[in-house]
Amino acid sequence: MDEITHYALEFWQEYQGYIISLLKGIALLACGIYLAFFSRTRIRKVISKKDEILGNFLSQVLFVCIIILSAITALGTMGVQTTSIIAVLGTAGLAIALALKDSLSSLASGIVLIVLRPFKKGDLLELGSVAGRVEAINLFHTTLRLPDNKLAIFPNESVTKGVITNCTDAERRRIEWIVGVGYKSDIEEVKSILNAVIEKIDEISKDPAPFVGVTELSSSSIDFSIRVWIENNINIFAVRSQLIEECKKALDNAGVEIPYNQLDVRVSNK
């Protein structure tokens, strides 16, 4: 027992400074981690009262910064030469930045979205062919809740580079659809059939007035464009689906041909 005590005292005397530095470093790191979590929670709670998306974004950025600074400070306390580590991290960071340039571009785009604020949580957006309500803007991506309750995740870079249509403040949204009929069809008869279908769908607004007309003579059909408006709170996909189904039924009942894409080849014998 005396020998163990003797060796323990020698070990303590020889490595006392290292042990104290190690404990200080661990304590600083633990405090930094606690501060990071505490700050993230408090900032998110305070700022989210006015703007939830901004609160989430700033809390994530601050969390990452505090963790990095805490780790560097703890290493410095333990006697590690942080200058060399910072230099190595800088070199490694450059290499990582080149390898992850798309992700960093999404991060920069996220900052742009937060600063310029083209939309906020709950806004109804159209991003290309996808429409939904904004759930969150994170460091690298934006999430939309679709009408079928699916969650669509867009890289922030694609959001800023694409066309953003904010439909939140619009009283009505437009449905546009093109239907082609055969060249032997009577134009006025087709317009009458399509207008009759529109009149039967209650969700379609009468102001602005619906539009039905020929917009193109394509290679195998006469193309009619249908443009109607519905209230913003109505499910646009359900109304569009009903419109297409009813138009198809009405044209079939009237004997109006909806042709396939086709190419006529005529060979003449001389």
GROMACS .gro file of N, CA, C and O in nm, residues 61-147:
model
  348
   61VAL      N    1  -2.652   2.889  -3.625
   61VAL     CA    2  -2.522   2.952  -3.652
   61VAL      C    3  -2.444   2.975  -3.524
   61VAL      O    4  -2.324   2.944  -3.513
   62LEU      N    5  -2.512   3.031  -3.422
   62LEU     CA    6  -2.445   3.059  -3.295
   62LEU      C    7  -2.399   2.930  -3.228
   62LEU      O    8  -2.290   2.925  -3.169
   63PHE      N    9  -2.479   2.826  -3.236
   63PHE     CA   10  -2.443   2.697  -3.176
   63PHE      C   11  -2.312   2.644  -3.233
   63PHE      O   12  -2.221   2.605  -3.160
   64VAL      N   13  -2.300   2.644  -3.365
   64VAL     CA   14  -2.179   2.595  -3.430
   64VAL      C   15  -2.058   2.681  -3.393
   64VAL      O   16  -1.949   2.629  -3.363
   65CYS      N   17  -2.075   2.813  -3.391
   65CYS     CA   18  -1.962   2.903  -3.359
   65CYS      C   19  -1.913   2.882  -3.217
   65CYS      O   20  -1.792   2.877  -3.191
   66ILE      N   21  -2.004   2.868  -3.120
   66ILE     CA   22  -1.964   2.850  -2.981
   66ILE      C   23  -1.892   2.717  -2.962
   66ILE      O   24  -1.791   2.709  -2.890
   67ILE      N   25  -1.939   2.611  -3.028
   67ILE     CA   26  -1.873   2.481  -3.016
   67ILE      C   27  -1.730   2.487  -3.069
   67ILE      O   28  -1.636   2.437  -3.006
   68ILE      N   29  -1.710   2.552  -3.184
   68ILE     CA   30  -1.576   2.563  -3.242
   68ILE      C   31  -1.483   2.645  -3.152
   68ILE      O   32  -1.370   2.605  -3.124
   69LEU      N   33  -1.531   2.759  -3.105
   69LEU     CA   34  -1.449   2.843  -3.018
   69LEU      C   35  -1.417   2.772  -2.886
   69LEU      O   36  -1.305   2.783  -2.834
   70SER      N   37  -1.512   2.700  -2.832
   70SER     CA   38  -1.489   2.627  -2.706
   70SER      C   39  -1.383   2.519  -2.724
   70SER      O   40  -1.295   2.501  -2.637
   71ALA      N   41  -1.390   2.449  -2.837
   71ALA     CA   42  -1.291   2.343  -2.861
   71ALA      C   43  -1.151   2.401  -2.874
   71ALA      O   44  -1.054   2.348  -2.817
   72ILE      N   45  -1.137   2.513  -2.947
   72ILE     CA   46  -1.005   2.576  -2.964
   72ILE      C   47  -0.953   2.629  -2.830
   72ILE      O   48  -0.835   2.613  -2.795
   73THR      N   49  -1.039   2.692  -2.750
   73THR     CA   50  -0.998   2.745  -2.619
   73THR      C   51  -0.956   2.631  -2.525
   73THR      O   52  -0.856   2.643  -2.452
   74ALA      N   53  -1.030   2.522  -2.527
   74ALA     CA   54  -0.997   2.408  -2.440
   74ALA      C   55  -0.862   2.348  -2.478
   74ALA      O   56  -0.780   2.316  -2.392
   75LEU      N   57  -0.838   2.336  -2.607
   75LEU     CA   58  -0.708   2.284  -2.651
   75LEU      C   59  -0.594   2.376  -2.610
   75LEU      O   60  -0.486   2.332  -2.570
   76GLY      N   61  -0.617   2.508  -2.621
   76GLY     CA   62  -0.514   2.604  -2.580
   76GLY      C   63  -0.485   2.595  -2.431
   76GLY      O   64  -0.370   2.605  -2.388
   77THR      N   65  -0.588   2.574  -2.351
   77THR     CA   66  -0.571   2.558  -2.206
   77THR      C   67  -0.492   2.432  -2.173
   77THR      O   68  -0.415   2.428  -2.075
   78MET      N   69  -0.508   2.328  -2.253
   78MET     CA   70  -0.436   2.203  -2.229
   78MET      C   71  -0.290   2.211  -2.273
   78MET      O   72  -0.214   2.116  -2.257
   79GLY      N   73  -0.251   2.323  -2.331
   79GLY     CA   74  -0.113   2.339  -2.372
   79GLY      C   75  -0.087   2.308  -2.517
   79GLY      O   76   0.027   2.311  -2.564
   80VAL      N   77  -0.192   2.280  -2.590
   80VAL     CA   78  -0.177   2.251  -2.733
   80VAL      C   79  -0.156   2.383  -2.807
   80VAL      O   80  -0.223   2.484  -2.778
   81GLN      N   81  -0.064   2.384  -2.903
   81GLN     CA   82  -0.037   2.503  -2.982
   81GLN      C   83  -0.152   2.527  -3.080
   81GLN      O   84  -0.158   2.468  -3.188
   82THR      N   85  -0.245   2.611  -3.041
   82THR     CA   86  -0.364   2.635  -3.124
   82THR      C   87  -0.333   2.709  -3.252
   82THR      O   88  -0.408   2.701  -3.349
   83THR      N   89  -0.221   2.783  -3.252
   83THR     CA   90  -0.184   2.855  -3.376
   83THR      C   91  -0.162   2.756  -3.490
   83THR      O   92  -0.209   2.778  -3.602
   84SER      N   93  -0.091   2.648  -3.458
   84SER     CA   94  -0.068   2.546  -3.561
   84SER      C   95  -0.199   2.480  -3.600
   84SER      O   96  -0.223   2.451  -3.718
   85ILE      N   97  -0.284   2.455  -3.500
   85ILE     CA   98  -0.412   2.390  -3.528
   85ILE      C   99  -0.498   2.479  -3.617
   85ILE      O  100  -0.560   2.432  -3.713
   86ILE      N  101  -0.499   2.608  -3.585
   86ILE     CA  102  -0.579   2.701  -3.667
   86ILE      C  103  -0.526   2.705  -3.810
   86ILE      O  104  -0.604   2.709  -3.907
   87ALA      N  105  -0.392   2.702  -3.825
   87ALA     CA  106  -0.334   2.701  -3.959
   87ALA      C  107  -0.372   2.574  -4.034
   87ALA      O  108  -0.408   2.579  -4.153
   88VAL      N  109  -0.364   2.462  -3.964
   88VAL     CA  110  -0.403   2.334  -4.026
   88VAL      C  111  -0.551   2.334  -4.062
   88VAL      O  112  -0.592   2.291  -4.171
   89LEU      N  113  -0.633   2.386  -3.967
   89LEU     CA  114  -0.777   2.392  -3.994
   89LEU      C  115  -0.807   2.485  -4.112
   89LEU      O  116  -0.899   2.458  -4.191
   90GLY      N  117  -0.728   2.593  -4.122
   90GLY     CA  118  -0.749   2.682  -4.235
   90GLY      C  119  -0.720   2.615  -4.368
   90GLY      O  120  -0.795   2.628  -4.465
   91THR      N  121  -0.608   2.539  -4.371
   91THR     CA  122  -0.574   2.466  -4.493
   91THR      C  123  -0.677   2.358  -4.523
   91THR      O  124  -0.722   2.342  -4.638
   92ALA      N  125  -0.713   2.284  -4.416
   92ALA     CA  126  -0.814   2.179  -4.435
   92ALA      C  127  -0.949   2.240  -4.474
   92ALA      O  128  -1.022   2.184  -4.556
   93GLY      N  129  -0.978   2.358  -4.414
   93GLY     CA  130  -1.104   2.424  -4.448
   93GLY      C  131  -1.111   2.464  -4.593
   93GLY      O  132  -1.217   2.453  -4.657
   94LEU      N  133  -0.996   2.508  -4.648
   94LEU     CA  134  -0.993   2.545  -4.790
   94LEU      C  135  -1.019   2.423  -4.877
   94LEU      O  136  -1.096   2.429  -4.974
   95ALA      N  137  -0.955   2.311  -4.841
   95ALA     CA  138  -0.976   2.188  -4.919
   95ALA      C  139  -1.120   2.140  -4.908
   95ALA      O  140  -1.182   2.100  -5.008
   96ILE      N  141  -1.174   2.148  -4.786
   96ILE     CA  142  -1.313   2.106  -4.766
   96ILE      C  143  -1.409   2.199  -4.840
   96ILE      O  144  -1.508   2.155  -4.898
   97ALA      N  145  -1.376   2.329  -4.840
   97ALA     CA  146  -1.462   2.425  -4.909
   97ALA      C  147  -1.468   2.396  -5.059
   97ALA      O  148  -1.573   2.407  -5.122
   98LEU      N  149  -1.354   2.358  -5.116
   98LEU     CA  150  -1.352   2.325  -5.259
   98LEU      C  151  -1.431   2.197  -5.286
   98LEU      O  152  -1.500   2.186  -5.388
   99ALA      N  153  -1.420   2.101  -5.192
   99ALA     CA  154  -1.491   1.975  -5.212
   99ALA      C  155  -1.641   1.990  -5.187
   99ALA      O  156  -1.722   1.920  -5.248
  100LEU      N  157  -1.677   2.082  -5.095
  100LEU     CA  158  -1.818   2.099  -5.059
  100LEU      C  159  -1.871   2.234  -5.105
  100LEU      O  160  -1.949   2.299  -5.036
  101LYS      N  161  -1.829   2.276  -5.223
  101LYS     CA  162  -1.869   2.409  -5.270
  101LYS      C  163  -2.019   2.421  -5.288
  101LYS      O  164  -2.078   2.528  -5.267
  102ASP      N  165  -2.086   2.310  -5.326
  102ASP     CA  166  -2.231   2.316  -5.343
  102ASP      C  167  -2.300   2.338  -5.209
  102ASP      O  168  -2.396   2.416  -5.198
  103SER      N  169  -2.251   2.267  -5.105
  103SER     CA  170  -2.310   2.283  -4.972
  103SER      C  171  -2.286   2.424  -4.918
  103SER      O  172  -2.375   2.486  -4.858
  104LEU      N  173  -2.164   2.476  -4.939
  104LEU     CA  174  -2.135   2.612  -4.893
  104LEU      C  175  -2.216   2.715  -4.971
  104LEU      O  176  -2.255   2.818  -4.916
  105SER      N  177  -2.242   2.685  -5.098
  105SER     CA  178  -2.327   2.774  -5.176
  105SER      C  179  -2.469   2.776  -5.120
  105SER      O  180  -2.533   2.881  -5.114
  106SER      N  181  -2.516   2.659  -5.075
  106SER     CA  182  -2.649   2.652  -5.012
  106SER      C  183  -2.650   2.728  -4.880
  106SER      O  184  -2.749   2.793  -4.845
  107LEU      N  185  -2.538   2.722  -4.806
  107LEU     CA  186  -2.528   2.797  -4.681
  107LEU      C  187  -2.535   2.947  -4.708
  107LEU      O  188  -2.608   3.021  -4.639
  108ALA      N  189  -2.458   2.993  -4.807
  108ALA     CA  190  -2.462   3.135  -4.843
  108ALA      C  191  -2.602   3.176  -4.892
  108ALA      O  192  -2.651   3.284  -4.860
  109SER      N  193  -2.665   3.086  -4.966
  109SER     CA  194  -2.801   3.115  -5.015
  109SER      C  195  -2.899   3.123  -4.899
  109SER      O  196  -2.993   3.203  -4.902
  110GLY      N  197  -2.878   3.038  -4.796
  110GLY     CA  198  -2.964   3.046  -4.678
  110GLY      C  199  -2.952   3.181  -4.609
  110GLY      O  200  -3.053   3.237  -4.564
  111ILE      N  201  -2.830   3.233  -4.602
  111ILE     CA  202  -2.810   3.365  -4.542
  111ILE      C  203  -2.880   3.472  -4.625
  111ILE      O  204  -2.943   3.564  -4.571
  112VAL      N  205  -2.872   3.459  -4.757
  112VAL     CA  206  -2.940   3.555  -4.846
  112VAL      C  207  -3.091   3.550  -4.824
  112VAL      O  208  -3.157   3.655  -4.817
  113LEU      N  209  -3.146   3.430  -4.810
  113LEU     CA  210  -3.290   3.418  -4.788
  113LEU      C  211  -3.332   3.481  -4.656
  113LEU      O  212  -3.439   3.542  -4.645
  114ILE      N  213  -3.247   3.464  -4.553
  114ILE     CA  214  -3.280   3.522  -4.423
  114ILE      C  215  -3.272   3.675  -4.428
  114ILE      O  216  -3.356   3.745  -4.369
  115VAL      N  217  -3.173   3.728  -4.500
  115VAL     CA  218  -3.154   3.874  -4.505
  115VAL      C  219  -3.262   3.940  -4.593
  115VAL      O  220  -3.325   4.039  -4.553
  116LEU      N  221  -3.285   3.886  -4.712
  116LEU     CA  222  -3.378   3.949  -4.806
  116LEU      C  223  -3.524   3.919  -4.773
  116LEU      O  224  -3.613   3.994  -4.811
  117ARG      N  225  -3.549   3.805  -4.708
  117ARG     CA  226  -3.683   3.767  -4.662
  117ARG      C  227  -3.789   3.768  -4.772
  117ARG      O  228  -3.890   3.838  -4.764
  118PRO      N  229  -3.770   3.691  -4.880
  118PRO     CA  230  -3.875   3.684  -4.982
  118PRO      C  231  -3.999   3.607  -4.936
  118PRO      O  232  -4.104   3.617  -4.997
  119PHE      N  233  -3.985   3.532  -4.827
  119PHE     CA  234  -4.100   3.460  -4.771
  119PHE      C  235  -4.071   3.428  -4.625
  119PHE      O  236  -3.958   3.440  -4.578
  120LYS      N  237  -4.175   3.388  -4.552
  120LYS     CA  238  -4.162   3.352  -4.411
  120LYS      C  239  -4.237   3.222  -4.387
  120LYS      O  240  -4.305   3.169  -4.477
  121LYS      N  241  -4.227   3.171  -4.264
  121LYS     CA  242  -4.293   3.046  -4.232
  121LYS      C  243  -4.444   3.060  -4.249
  121LYS      O  244  -4.504   3.158  -4.209
  122GLY      N  245  -4.502   2.958  -4.313
  122GLY     CA  246  -4.647   2.959  -4.335
  122GLY      C  247  -4.688   3.016  -4.468
  122GLY      O  248  -4.804   3.001  -4.510
  123ASP      N  249  -4.594   3.083  -4.540
  123ASP     CA  250  -4.628   3.138  -4.672
  123ASP      C  251  -4.652   3.026  -4.772
  123ASP      O  252  -4.589   2.920  -4.766
  124LEU      N  253  -4.741   3.052  -4.865
  124LEU     CA  254  -4.771   2.958  -4.971
  124LEU      C  255  -4.683   2.990  -5.091
  124LEU      O  256  -4.695   3.097  -5.150
  125LEU      N  257  -4.591   2.898  -5.126
  125LEU     CA  258  -4.494   2.922  -5.233
  125LEU      C  259  -4.513   2.826  -5.348
  125LEU      O  260  -4.560   2.713  -5.331
  126GLU      N  261  -4.473   2.873  -5.465
  126GLU     CA  262  -4.457   2.787  -5.582
  126GLU      C  263  -4.310   2.794  -5.623
  126GLU      O  264  -4.261   2.900  -5.660
  127LEU      N  265  -4.241   2.682  -5.613
  127LEU     CA  266  -4.101   2.672  -5.655
  127LEU      C  267  -4.098   2.577  -5.775
  127LEU      O  268  -4.103   2.456  -5.760
  128GLY      N  269  -4.092   2.636  -5.894
  128GLY     CA  270  -4.103   2.554  -6.015
  128GLY      C  271  -4.242   2.493  -6.024
  128GLY      O  272  -4.343   2.563  -6.019
  129SER      N  273  -4.249   2.361  -6.031
  129SER     CA  274  -4.378   2.292  -6.041
  129SER      C  275  -4.430   2.245  -5.906
  129SER      O  276  -4.533   2.179  -5.899
  130VAL      N  277  -4.358   2.278  -5.798
  130VAL     CA  278  -4.395   2.233  -5.664
  130VAL      C  279  -4.453   2.350  -5.585
  130VAL      O  280  -4.397   2.460  -5.585
  131ALA      N  281  -4.567   2.324  -5.520
  131ALA     CA  282  -4.632   2.428  -5.439
  131ALA      C  283  -4.656   2.374  -5.299
  131ALA      O  284  -4.694   2.258  -5.282
  132GLY      N  285  -4.634   2.456  -5.199
  132GLY     CA  286  -4.657   2.415  -5.062
  132GLY      C  287  -4.631   2.530  -4.966
  132GLY      O  288  -4.592   2.640  -5.007
  133ARG      N  289  -4.652   2.503  -4.838
  133ARG     CA  290  -4.633   2.606  -4.735
  133ARG      C  291  -4.497   2.589  -4.669
  133ARG      O  292  -4.453   2.478  -4.643
  134VAL      N  293  -4.431   2.702  -4.640
  134VAL     CA  294  -4.296   2.701  -4.584
  134VAL      C  295  -4.298   2.646  -4.442
  134VAL      O  296  -4.374   2.693  -4.358
  135GLU      N  297  -4.215   2.544  -4.419
  135GLU     CA  298  -4.200   2.488  -4.284
  135GLU      C  299  -4.080   2.550  -4.213
  135GLU      O  300  -4.088   2.586  -4.096
  136ALA      N  301  -3.966   2.560  -4.283
  136ALA     CA  302  -3.846   2.611  -4.218
  136ALA      C  303  -3.741   2.646  -4.322
  136ALA      O  304  -3.742   2.594  -4.434
  137ILE      N  305  -3.650   2.737  -4.283
  137ILE     CA  306  -3.527   2.764  -4.360
  137ILE      C  307  -3.412   2.729  -4.268
  137ILE      O  308  -3.391   2.795  -4.166
  138ASN      N  309  -3.337   2.626  -4.302
  138ASN     CA  310  -3.223   2.583  -4.223
  138ASN      C  311  -3.093   2.630  -4.288
  138ASN      O  312  -3.095   2.702  -4.388
  139LEU      N  313  -2.981   2.587  -4.232
  139LEU     CA  314  -2.852   2.633  -4.283
  139LEU      C  315  -2.833   2.597  -4.430
  139LEU      O  316  -2.779   2.675  -4.508
  140PHE      N  317  -2.879   2.477  -4.468
  140PHE     CA  318  -2.850   2.429  -4.603
  140PHE      C  319  -2.973   2.404  -4.689
  140PHE      O  320  -2.961   2.386  -4.808
  141HIS      N  321  -3.091   2.402  -4.631
  141HIS     CA  322  -3.208   2.369  -4.713
  141HIS      C  323  -3.334   2.438  -4.661
  141HIS      O  324  -3.341   2.482  -4.546
  142THR      N  325  -3.433   2.445  -4.750
  142THR     CA  326  -3.565   2.500  -4.718
  142THR      C  327  -3.667   2.388  -4.734
  142THR      O  328  -3.661   2.311  -4.831
  143THR      N  329  -3.761   2.379  -4.642
  143THR     CA  330  -3.860   2.271  -4.647
  143THR      C  331  -4.000   2.328  -4.669
  143THR      O  332  -4.036   2.431  -4.611
  144LEU      N  333  -4.075   2.260  -4.756
  144LEU     CA  334  -4.214   2.297  -4.785
  144LEU      C  335  -4.305   2.180  -4.748
  144LEU      O  336  -4.272   2.064  -4.775
  145ARG      N  337  -4.420   2.212  -4.689
  145ARG     CA  338  -4.522   2.111  -4.663
  145ARG      C  339  -4.621   2.113  -4.779
  145ARG      O  340  -4.688   2.212  -4.803
  146LEU      N  341  -4.628   2.001  -4.851
  146LEU     CA  342  -4.712   1.993  -4.970
  146LEU      C  343  -4.858   1.966  -4.931
  146LEU      O  344  -4.886   1.923  -4.819
  147PRO      N  345  -4.951   1.990  -5.024
  147PRO     CA  346  -5.092   1.968  -4.992
  147PRO      C  347  -5.124   1.825  -4.951
  147PRO      O  348  -5.219   1.802  -4.876
   0.00000   0.00000   0.00000
